[in-house]
Amino acid sequence: MAAKKSSALLRVLCLCSVLALALPARPANVTIGALFTFDSVIGRSARAAVDLAVDDVNRDADVLNGTHLTVFAQDTKCSGFVGTIQALQLMEKEVVAVVGPQSSGIAHVVSHVVNELHVPLISFAATDPALASGQYPYFVRAIRGDDSSQMAAVADIVTYYGWREVSVIYVDNDYGRGGVDALGDALEAKRGKVSFKAPIPPDADAATVVDLLVQVSMMESRVCVVHVSPDSGLAVFGAARSLDMMASGYVWIATEWLAAALDSMRPADPRTMSFIQGVVTLRQYTPDSGAKRSLTSRFATGQRNRSAAVNAYGLSAYDAVWMAARAIDAFLDDGGNVTFSADPRLQQEAKGSSTLRLDSLRVFDQGEPLLQKVMLANFTGVTGDVRFSAASRSLVDPAYEVLNVGGTGVRRVGYWSNHSRLSVAAPTPSSRKNGSIEQRLYSVVWPGETTSPPRGWVFPNNGRLLRIGVPYRTTYKQFVSKDSSPDGASGYCIDVFKAAVALLPYPVPFSFILFGDGVKNPSYGDLVSKVADNYFDAAVGDVSIVTNRTRVVDFTQPYVESGLVILSPVKERSSNAWAFLKPFTLGMWAVTGAFFLFVGAVIWVLEHRFNPEFRGSPRKQIVTIFWFSFSTMFFAHRENTVSSLGRFVLLIWLFVVLIINSSYTASLTSILTVQQLSTGIQGLDGLLASADPIGYQVGSFAKSYMMQELNVPESRLRELNIDQYASSLKLGPHNGGVAAIVDELPYVDLFLSTNCQFKTVGQEFTKSGWGFAFQRDSPLAVDLSTAILTLSENGDLQRIHDKWLSPGQCASSQGTDVAADRLNLSSFWGLFLISGIACFIALLVFFTRILCQYGKYKYNQDADGVTEEESPVRRPERLRSIRDLMTFVDMKEEEVKRAIRRKSSDDRRDRSIASSAGASSFSPSTV
């Protein structure tokens, strides 16, 4: 038994020996590097965090399993050149990974070095989006997102408050330029833009910063985004305060550098806090956890420099060390071995230079497998869940806190994440599933201690007047044209613009610049294009708001309703002897006459048995029907109706007659007074169907509209000045003139006010208006729209209209244009239907009553002994019954009732006699 146990133990020991020989031994020590600026806001926090992380890794028995982690830190001294040298010196120590650097500029340079030496570079502060390109495969970002995410948050804040333009103050290096580009893209996606860029040189002095801020203060936008480094950024706010730019009306949004600077100040400096009151800033969101609270506490107690504290970058640096440690542990568990080899290319270069010592730089042979282990990280760190996005090589789910500086600290007013965007609820896994929710932030105290969101812009204080293009009209100068006033232009449109500008709560200096040669009216499409091309800041005049123009400029609220109408010549219509027949069509006359006779016949039927005026000889009754029928047209019928059914029918028919009489009178009046179109064009359909020439005003959009929307050939179109309208219309299409003119309603109204021999035909076939054109996203367009609505509500707009565009001598006649269309049956069939139904119901009731009476009457006749055998002449039963019925119908109502009552009396008497005789036959005496 003992021998068997010894044999089994021997086999186990042999197996362990074989495995130990097969797997490489774990190294006793693994070295990583750290690159950052020691004496900086980010560097002070990162250095302490890296040291604490290395200590925690070496104390954790579950990580590296006996392999000691060593870190070599190099100071980049905020210099790209020094940072490159320090990176090369770090590589000489054969590090397997590098934590850092904090600068995006240094990261660009060092990334080329690690690409050649295959050393993963895990940065905790380099946020330039360009570092995510495939040019830097060994660069990994140990933070959530980059500046593209941060600038998306800034753009959402700008859009949330309704601002369109921002001025950006940024440090002029890779970090600053990359952030500005990302902000421009984010704003453009939301129809905003960066209107002014103020680059600050990295080594700028206070005077340079002040000069740049002076330029910012002269810009239109009052929304300032500051994207600089934490070490020099507070100087920007100090200079802004000295220029009174931290007052009411300004908006200051700082990226996450400000939160890092404030978090690193313990305690807060009251003087510094006074510079930044009302500023909105971002801070990387890290969910609260026990590990985070523990690290913050340890950081505070173990920090040698008690004036510094941990910030978001320090937390990311702590997790970056753990990312490297866990990746190395997984790499060693898979049997990885840490080896370095010489690069033949570096060896070749080293032979020609004895001072650069390039031969000391060695390639990490297992760099790519270790990089893959870093990208597979999946653990919970002090910053939350640590998982990488393969596309951006950054941590997934970027999120920020939105902070508002006030008093001696900051106040959180909301959150931003790439899933829920702006929200007052902290990002959670459920919010990632639910997606975007309603955008909301708590109230913000803005600079100047106001809680109302600033307008975000003012008129630029740069001494430049607003260049306003004004059409140089040569006709109908009432709208707009050149004059000798100081403004250089006058007219209805100019007065409306001045009145609207006067209502704005800020001054708007402007100058009018005439557009056109003064020989003919300019092209309004070209004028709008000048605004879109930034030649003019705006266009003021009779500019129509049409679709293709709204694609390139922004218009204000229309201050004049407009639309295209057709102008045509007219002539007086000559009357004739038969004009009285024209109000009704032939069908209308026929149906009306038939109904007069029909209703007269119905009244005769209903009244014949009751009313002696409707009885007599056949000739008299026919005359009565005709007379009664047509006398109701004038309400002159002399016969009275005595039956209820007759009165019911007559009441409805008199109402129908009243409507017909009124319509006939109105139509006849119109026919005798209306003018007749000379060309016969009744509207748009007639205009398109003809082949006659069509006129349009010089510079009007009517030409393009007719060609593109109505498919009118260009050969039919004639360009005319307004003073040529009358002569062209009088000549007509066959004498070198035009059949009609298509123009906008305001011009046509003004033309018709002094030209009575013309008129508009048909309806407006476009609906638009006149507005003031501004460059895209100009806030002036919005404010002036509000001002125009105010002018309309208080009546000033109408007063300006009456001043310039008073009606002329033909206004009343043009305004009373009555359609001369003949009345047809379609307008009255409802009335005839009602009358016909009334007649039918009355006849139905009448004949039902007649049949009931006839049944009683017939029964009485049969009872009197008038039988078929006694009849002297035998006739067919049906003919005899019809004749009897007709005879019965012709009888007076009184006779029928008398006969029925007499028969009823006789029946009662007979029954009484019969009952008496029966009683006598059964008496005792008889028996």
Short mmCIF file of N, CA and C in Angstrom, two decimals, residues 355-474:
data_model
loop_
_atom_site.label_atom_id
_atom_site.label_comp_id
_atom_site.label_asym_id
_atom_site.label_seq_id
_atom_site.Cartn_x
_atom_site.Cartn_y
_atom_site.Cartn_z
N THR A 355 26.37 60.00 -30.25
CA THR A 355 25.83 60.76 -29.13
C THR A 355 24.36 60.49 -28.89
N LEU A 356 23.59 60.09 -29.91
CA LEU A 356 22.15 59.88 -29.72
C LEU A 356 21.86 58.56 -29.02
N ARG A 357 22.75 57.62 -29.03
CA ARG A 357 22.61 56.33 -28.36
C ARG A 357 21.32 55.62 -28.80
N LEU A 358 21.07 55.63 -30.09
CA LEU A 358 19.87 54.96 -30.59
C LEU A 358 19.95 53.45 -30.44
N ASP A 359 21.16 52.95 -30.31
CA ASP A 359 21.28 51.50 -30.18
C ASP A 359 20.80 50.98 -28.84
N SER A 360 20.57 51.90 -27.89
CA SER A 360 20.06 51.50 -26.58
C SER A 360 18.55 51.30 -26.59
N LEU A 361 17.86 51.75 -27.65
CA LEU A 361 16.42 51.58 -27.76
C LEU A 361 16.14 50.19 -28.35
N ARG A 362 15.34 49.43 -27.62
CA ARG A 362 15.08 48.05 -28.02
C ARG A 362 13.57 47.84 -28.20
N VAL A 363 13.23 46.95 -29.09
CA VAL A 363 11.83 46.67 -29.43
C VAL A 363 11.29 45.63 -28.47
N PHE A 364 10.07 45.91 -27.94
CA PHE A 364 9.38 44.96 -27.09
C PHE A 364 8.74 43.91 -28.00
N ASP A 365 9.26 42.69 -27.91
CA ASP A 365 8.83 41.65 -28.85
C ASP A 365 7.36 41.26 -28.67
N GLN A 366 6.86 41.33 -27.47
CA GLN A 366 5.47 40.92 -27.19
C GLN A 366 4.53 42.14 -27.06
N GLY A 367 4.88 43.25 -27.71
CA GLY A 367 4.08 44.47 -27.57
C GLY A 367 2.67 44.33 -28.10
N GLU A 368 2.51 43.69 -29.26
CA GLU A 368 1.16 43.57 -29.83
C GLU A 368 0.26 42.68 -29.00
N PRO A 369 0.73 41.48 -28.52
CA PRO A 369 -0.15 40.69 -27.65
C PRO A 369 -0.52 41.43 -26.36
N LEU A 370 0.41 42.19 -25.81
CA LEU A 370 0.08 42.93 -24.60
C LEU A 370 -0.94 44.03 -24.89
N LEU A 371 -0.82 44.66 -26.06
CA LEU A 371 -1.80 45.68 -26.45
C LEU A 371 -3.20 45.07 -26.55
N GLN A 372 -3.30 43.87 -27.08
CA GLN A 372 -4.59 43.21 -27.18
C GLN A 372 -5.18 42.93 -25.80
N LYS A 373 -4.32 42.59 -24.84
CA LYS A 373 -4.80 42.35 -23.48
C LYS A 373 -5.31 43.65 -22.85
N VAL A 374 -4.64 44.76 -23.15
CA VAL A 374 -5.11 46.05 -22.64
C VAL A 374 -6.50 46.36 -23.19
N MET A 375 -6.69 46.12 -24.47
CA MET A 375 -7.97 46.43 -25.10
C MET A 375 -9.10 45.52 -24.61
N LEU A 376 -8.75 44.37 -24.04
CA LEU A 376 -9.76 43.44 -23.52
C LEU A 376 -10.10 43.70 -22.07
N ALA A 377 -9.62 44.79 -21.51
CA ALA A 377 -9.86 45.09 -20.10
C ALA A 377 -11.35 45.12 -19.82
N ASN A 378 -11.73 44.54 -18.69
CA ASN A 378 -13.14 44.52 -18.28
C ASN A 378 -13.19 44.35 -16.77
N PHE A 379 -13.14 45.46 -16.06
CA PHE A 379 -13.20 45.45 -14.60
C PHE A 379 -13.80 46.77 -14.14
N THR A 380 -14.07 46.86 -12.87
CA THR A 380 -14.63 48.07 -12.27
C THR A 380 -13.53 48.81 -11.54
N GLY A 381 -13.24 50.01 -12.01
CA GLY A 381 -12.22 50.81 -11.38
C GLY A 381 -12.83 51.96 -10.59
N VAL A 382 -11.99 52.89 -10.19
CA VAL A 382 -12.51 54.03 -9.43
C VAL A 382 -13.30 54.98 -10.32
N THR A 383 -13.12 54.89 -11.64
CA THR A 383 -13.89 55.74 -12.56
C THR A 383 -15.13 55.05 -13.09
N GLY A 384 -15.38 53.81 -12.66
CA GLY A 384 -16.55 53.07 -13.13
C GLY A 384 -16.14 51.86 -13.93
N ASP A 385 -17.03 51.40 -14.80
CA ASP A 385 -16.74 50.24 -15.63
C ASP A 385 -15.63 50.57 -16.62
N VAL A 386 -14.62 49.70 -16.66
CA VAL A 386 -13.49 49.90 -17.55
C VAL A 386 -13.62 48.91 -18.71
N ARG A 387 -14.07 49.42 -19.83
CA ARG A 387 -14.16 48.65 -21.07
C ARG A 387 -13.83 49.58 -22.22
N PHE A 388 -13.16 49.04 -23.22
CA PHE A 388 -12.70 49.87 -24.33
C PHE A 388 -13.59 49.72 -25.55
N SER A 389 -13.67 50.81 -26.31
CA SER A 389 -14.29 50.77 -27.63
C SER A 389 -13.19 50.50 -28.65
N ALA A 390 -13.37 49.44 -29.42
CA ALA A 390 -12.33 49.07 -30.38
C ALA A 390 -12.14 50.14 -31.45
N ALA A 391 -13.19 50.88 -31.76
CA ALA A 391 -13.11 51.88 -32.82
C ALA A 391 -12.28 53.08 -32.41
N SER A 392 -12.53 53.61 -31.21
CA SER A 392 -11.84 54.83 -30.77
C SER A 392 -10.70 54.56 -29.81
N ARG A 393 -10.56 53.30 -29.35
CA ARG A 393 -9.54 52.94 -28.35
C ARG A 393 -9.65 53.84 -27.12
N SER A 394 -10.88 54.17 -26.74
CA SER A 394 -11.18 54.93 -25.53
C SER A 394 -12.20 54.15 -24.72
N LEU A 395 -12.37 54.53 -23.45
CA LEU A 395 -13.36 53.87 -22.62
C LEU A 395 -14.76 54.19 -23.15
N VAL A 396 -15.64 53.23 -23.03
CA VAL A 396 -17.00 53.40 -23.56
C VAL A 396 -17.82 54.30 -22.65
N ASP A 397 -18.95 54.78 -23.22
CA ASP A 397 -19.96 55.55 -22.50
C ASP A 397 -19.39 56.83 -21.88
N PRO A 398 -18.93 57.76 -22.71
CA PRO A 398 -18.47 59.04 -22.15
C PRO A 398 -19.62 59.79 -21.48
N ALA A 399 -19.32 60.41 -20.36
CA ALA A 399 -20.33 61.16 -19.61
C ALA A 399 -19.63 62.27 -18.84
N TYR A 400 -20.39 63.36 -18.64
CA TYR A 400 -19.84 64.53 -17.93
C TYR A 400 -20.88 65.07 -16.97
N GLU A 401 -20.38 65.69 -15.90
CA GLU A 401 -21.22 66.50 -15.04
C GLU A 401 -21.21 67.93 -15.57
N VAL A 402 -22.37 68.58 -15.54
CA VAL A 402 -22.47 69.98 -15.92
C VAL A 402 -22.50 70.79 -14.63
N LEU A 403 -21.48 71.64 -14.43
CA LEU A 403 -21.30 72.36 -13.17
C LEU A 403 -21.45 73.85 -13.40
N ASN A 404 -21.93 74.52 -12.37
CA ASN A 404 -22.08 75.98 -12.39
C ASN A 404 -21.30 76.56 -11.22
N VAL A 405 -20.37 77.44 -11.51
CA VAL A 405 -19.54 78.04 -10.47
C VAL A 405 -20.33 79.15 -9.80
N GLY A 406 -20.34 79.10 -8.49
CA GLY A 406 -21.02 80.14 -7.72
C GLY A 406 -20.53 80.15 -6.29
N GLY A 407 -20.35 81.33 -5.73
CA GLY A 407 -19.87 81.43 -4.36
C GLY A 407 -18.44 80.94 -4.25
N THR A 408 -18.22 80.00 -3.35
CA THR A 408 -16.86 79.44 -3.14
C THR A 408 -16.74 78.03 -3.68
N GLY A 409 -17.66 77.62 -4.52
CA GLY A 409 -17.59 76.26 -5.04
C GLY A 409 -18.36 76.12 -6.33
N VAL A 410 -18.74 74.91 -6.63
CA VAL A 410 -19.50 74.62 -7.84
C VAL A 410 -20.78 73.90 -7.45
N ARG A 411 -21.78 74.02 -8.32
CA ARG A 411 -23.06 73.36 -8.12
C ARG A 411 -23.40 72.57 -9.37
N ARG A 412 -23.76 71.31 -9.19
CA ARG A 412 -24.10 70.46 -10.34
C ARG A 412 -25.51 70.80 -10.79
N VAL A 413 -25.64 71.13 -12.09
CA VAL A 413 -26.95 71.47 -12.65
C VAL A 413 -27.46 70.40 -13.61
N GLY A 414 -26.68 69.35 -13.83
CA GLY A 414 -27.13 68.29 -14.70
C GLY A 414 -26.00 67.40 -15.14
N TYR A 415 -26.32 66.52 -16.07
CA TYR A 415 -25.35 65.57 -16.60
C TYR A 415 -25.46 65.56 -18.12
N TRP A 416 -24.42 65.05 -18.75
CA TRP A 416 -24.46 64.79 -20.19
C TRP A 416 -23.84 63.44 -20.44
N SER A 417 -24.46 62.66 -21.28
CA SER A 417 -23.88 61.40 -21.74
C SER A 417 -24.21 61.23 -23.21
N ASN A 418 -23.47 60.37 -23.86
CA ASN A 418 -23.70 60.19 -25.29
C ASN A 418 -25.00 59.43 -25.57
N HIS A 419 -25.68 58.95 -24.55
CA HIS A 419 -26.95 58.25 -24.73
C HIS A 419 -28.13 59.16 -24.39
N SER A 420 -28.12 59.73 -23.20
CA SER A 420 -29.26 60.54 -22.76
C SER A 420 -29.08 62.02 -23.04
N ARG A 421 -27.91 62.43 -23.47
CA ARG A 421 -27.58 63.85 -23.70
C ARG A 421 -27.76 64.62 -22.39
N LEU A 422 -28.39 65.80 -22.41
CA LEU A 422 -28.54 66.60 -21.19
C LEU A 422 -29.68 66.06 -20.34
N SER A 423 -29.38 65.89 -19.04
CA SER A 423 -30.38 65.34 -18.15
C SER A 423 -30.02 65.74 -16.72
N VAL A 424 -31.03 65.77 -15.86
CA VAL A 424 -30.77 66.04 -14.45
C VAL A 424 -30.56 64.73 -13.69
N ALA A 425 -30.71 63.61 -14.35
CA ALA A 425 -30.49 62.30 -13.73
C ALA A 425 -29.13 61.77 -14.14
N ALA A 426 -28.44 61.15 -13.19
CA ALA A 426 -27.11 60.61 -13.46
C ALA A 426 -27.20 59.48 -14.48
N PRO A 427 -26.22 59.36 -15.37
CA PRO A 427 -26.23 58.27 -16.36
C PRO A 427 -26.18 56.91 -15.67
N THR A 428 -26.99 56.01 -16.14
CA THR A 428 -27.06 54.64 -15.62
C THR A 428 -27.14 53.68 -16.79
N PRO A 429 -26.90 52.38 -16.53
CA PRO A 429 -27.06 51.41 -17.63
C PRO A 429 -28.45 51.43 -18.25
N SER A 430 -29.48 51.71 -17.46
CA SER A 430 -30.83 51.77 -18.01
C SER A 430 -31.00 52.96 -18.95
N SER A 431 -30.34 54.08 -18.63
CA SER A 431 -30.43 55.24 -19.52
C SER A 431 -29.77 54.95 -20.85
N ARG A 432 -28.74 54.11 -20.84
CA ARG A 432 -28.11 53.73 -22.11
C ARG A 432 -29.07 52.91 -22.97
N LYS A 433 -29.92 52.12 -22.33
CA LYS A 433 -30.89 51.32 -23.08
C LYS A 433 -32.06 52.18 -23.55
N ASN A 434 -32.48 53.11 -22.72
CA ASN A 434 -33.64 53.93 -23.06
C ASN A 434 -33.34 54.95 -24.13
N GLY A 435 -32.08 55.34 -24.27
CA GLY A 435 -31.71 56.31 -25.30
C GLY A 435 -32.02 57.73 -24.86
N SER A 436 -32.22 58.60 -25.85
CA SER A 436 -32.38 60.03 -25.58
C SER A 436 -33.69 60.30 -24.85
N ILE A 437 -33.62 61.21 -23.86
CA ILE A 437 -34.80 61.62 -23.11
C ILE A 437 -34.94 63.13 -23.24
N GLU A 438 -35.95 63.67 -22.57
CA GLU A 438 -36.18 65.11 -22.65
C GLU A 438 -34.97 65.86 -22.11
N GLN A 439 -34.49 66.83 -22.87
CA GLN A 439 -33.32 67.61 -22.48
C GLN A 439 -33.70 68.56 -21.35
N ARG A 440 -32.91 68.52 -20.27
CA ARG A 440 -33.24 69.35 -19.13
C ARG A 440 -32.01 69.60 -18.28
N LEU A 441 -31.91 70.82 -17.75
CA LEU A 441 -30.89 71.21 -16.78
C LEU A 441 -31.57 72.01 -15.68
N TYR A 442 -30.97 71.97 -14.50
CA TYR A 442 -31.45 72.84 -13.44
C TYR A 442 -31.04 74.28 -13.76
N SER A 443 -31.63 75.24 -13.04
CA SER A 443 -31.36 76.64 -13.31
C SER A 443 -29.89 76.97 -13.07
N VAL A 444 -29.40 77.89 -13.87
CA VAL A 444 -28.00 78.30 -13.81
C VAL A 444 -27.96 79.76 -13.39
N VAL A 445 -26.99 80.09 -12.52
CA VAL A 445 -26.74 81.49 -12.17
C VAL A 445 -25.64 81.98 -13.10
N TRP A 446 -25.99 82.89 -14.00
CA TRP A 446 -25.07 83.35 -15.02
C TRP A 446 -24.23 84.53 -14.51
N PRO A 447 -23.20 84.90 -15.24
CA PRO A 447 -22.42 86.08 -14.84
C PRO A 447 -23.33 87.29 -14.64
N GLY A 448 -23.03 88.06 -13.61
CA GLY A 448 -23.91 89.17 -13.26
C GLY A 448 -25.00 88.76 -12.29
N GLU A 449 -24.92 87.52 -11.79
CA GLU A 449 -25.87 86.98 -10.81
C GLU A 449 -27.31 87.05 -11.30
N THR A 450 -27.51 86.65 -12.54
CA THR A 450 -28.85 86.59 -13.10
C THR A 450 -29.19 85.14 -13.42
N THR A 451 -30.46 84.80 -13.22
CA THR A 451 -30.90 83.43 -13.49
C THR A 451 -31.58 83.31 -14.85
N SER A 452 -31.84 84.43 -15.51
CA SER A 452 -32.43 84.40 -16.85
C SER A 452 -31.34 84.13 -17.88
N PRO A 453 -31.53 83.15 -18.75
CA PRO A 453 -30.49 82.88 -19.76
C PRO A 453 -30.23 84.11 -20.62
N PRO A 454 -28.98 84.51 -20.77
CA PRO A 454 -28.67 85.67 -21.61
C PRO A 454 -29.08 85.42 -23.06
N ARG A 455 -29.29 86.54 -23.79
CA ARG A 455 -29.65 86.42 -25.20
C ARG A 455 -28.53 85.76 -25.99
N GLY A 456 -27.30 85.94 -25.55
CA GLY A 456 -26.17 85.25 -26.18
C GLY A 456 -25.50 86.02 -27.30
N TRP A 457 -25.99 87.18 -27.62
CA TRP A 457 -25.36 87.96 -28.68
C TRP A 457 -25.80 89.41 -28.56
N VAL A 458 -24.96 90.28 -29.08
CA VAL A 458 -25.28 91.70 -29.20
C VAL A 458 -24.80 92.15 -30.56
N PHE A 459 -25.19 93.35 -30.92
CA PHE A 459 -24.67 93.84 -32.18
C PHE A 459 -23.18 94.11 -32.02
N PRO A 460 -22.34 93.68 -32.96
CA PRO A 460 -20.90 93.77 -32.77
C PRO A 460 -20.43 95.20 -32.56
N ASN A 461 -19.57 95.35 -31.55
CA ASN A 461 -19.04 96.67 -31.21
C ASN A 461 -17.66 96.86 -31.85
N ASN A 462 -17.62 96.63 -33.14
CA ASN A 462 -16.33 96.73 -33.82
C ASN A 462 -16.27 97.91 -34.78
N GLY A 463 -17.23 98.81 -34.68
CA GLY A 463 -17.20 100.01 -35.50
C GLY A 463 -17.68 99.81 -36.92
N ARG A 464 -18.04 98.62 -37.32
CA ARG A 464 -18.48 98.36 -38.69
C ARG A 464 -19.98 98.44 -38.77
N LEU A 465 -20.48 99.21 -39.71
CA LEU A 465 -21.92 99.33 -39.91
C LEU A 465 -22.46 98.10 -40.62
N LEU A 466 -23.71 97.81 -40.36
CA LEU A 466 -24.37 96.71 -41.06
C LEU A 466 -24.60 97.13 -42.51
N ARG A 467 -24.05 96.37 -43.44
CA ARG A 467 -24.17 96.68 -44.87
C ARG A 467 -25.49 96.08 -45.38
N ILE A 468 -26.43 96.98 -45.72
CA ILE A 468 -27.76 96.55 -46.13
C ILE A 468 -27.96 96.89 -47.60
N GLY A 469 -28.20 95.87 -48.40
CA GLY A 469 -28.47 96.07 -49.81
C GLY A 469 -29.91 96.50 -50.03
N VAL A 470 -30.10 97.55 -50.81
CA VAL A 470 -31.43 98.09 -51.10
C VAL A 470 -31.62 98.10 -52.61
N PRO A 471 -32.70 97.53 -53.14
CA PRO A 471 -32.92 97.54 -54.60
C PRO A 471 -33.14 98.96 -55.11
N TYR A 472 -32.43 99.30 -56.17
CA TYR A 472 -32.53 100.63 -56.78
C TYR A 472 -33.65 100.57 -57.81
N ARG A 473 -34.90 100.75 -57.34
CA ARG A 473 -36.06 100.64 -58.22
C ARG A 473 -36.17 101.89 -59.10
N THR A 474 -36.67 101.68 -60.31
CA THR A 474 -36.91 102.80 -61.22
C THR A 474 -38.40 103.05 -61.42
#
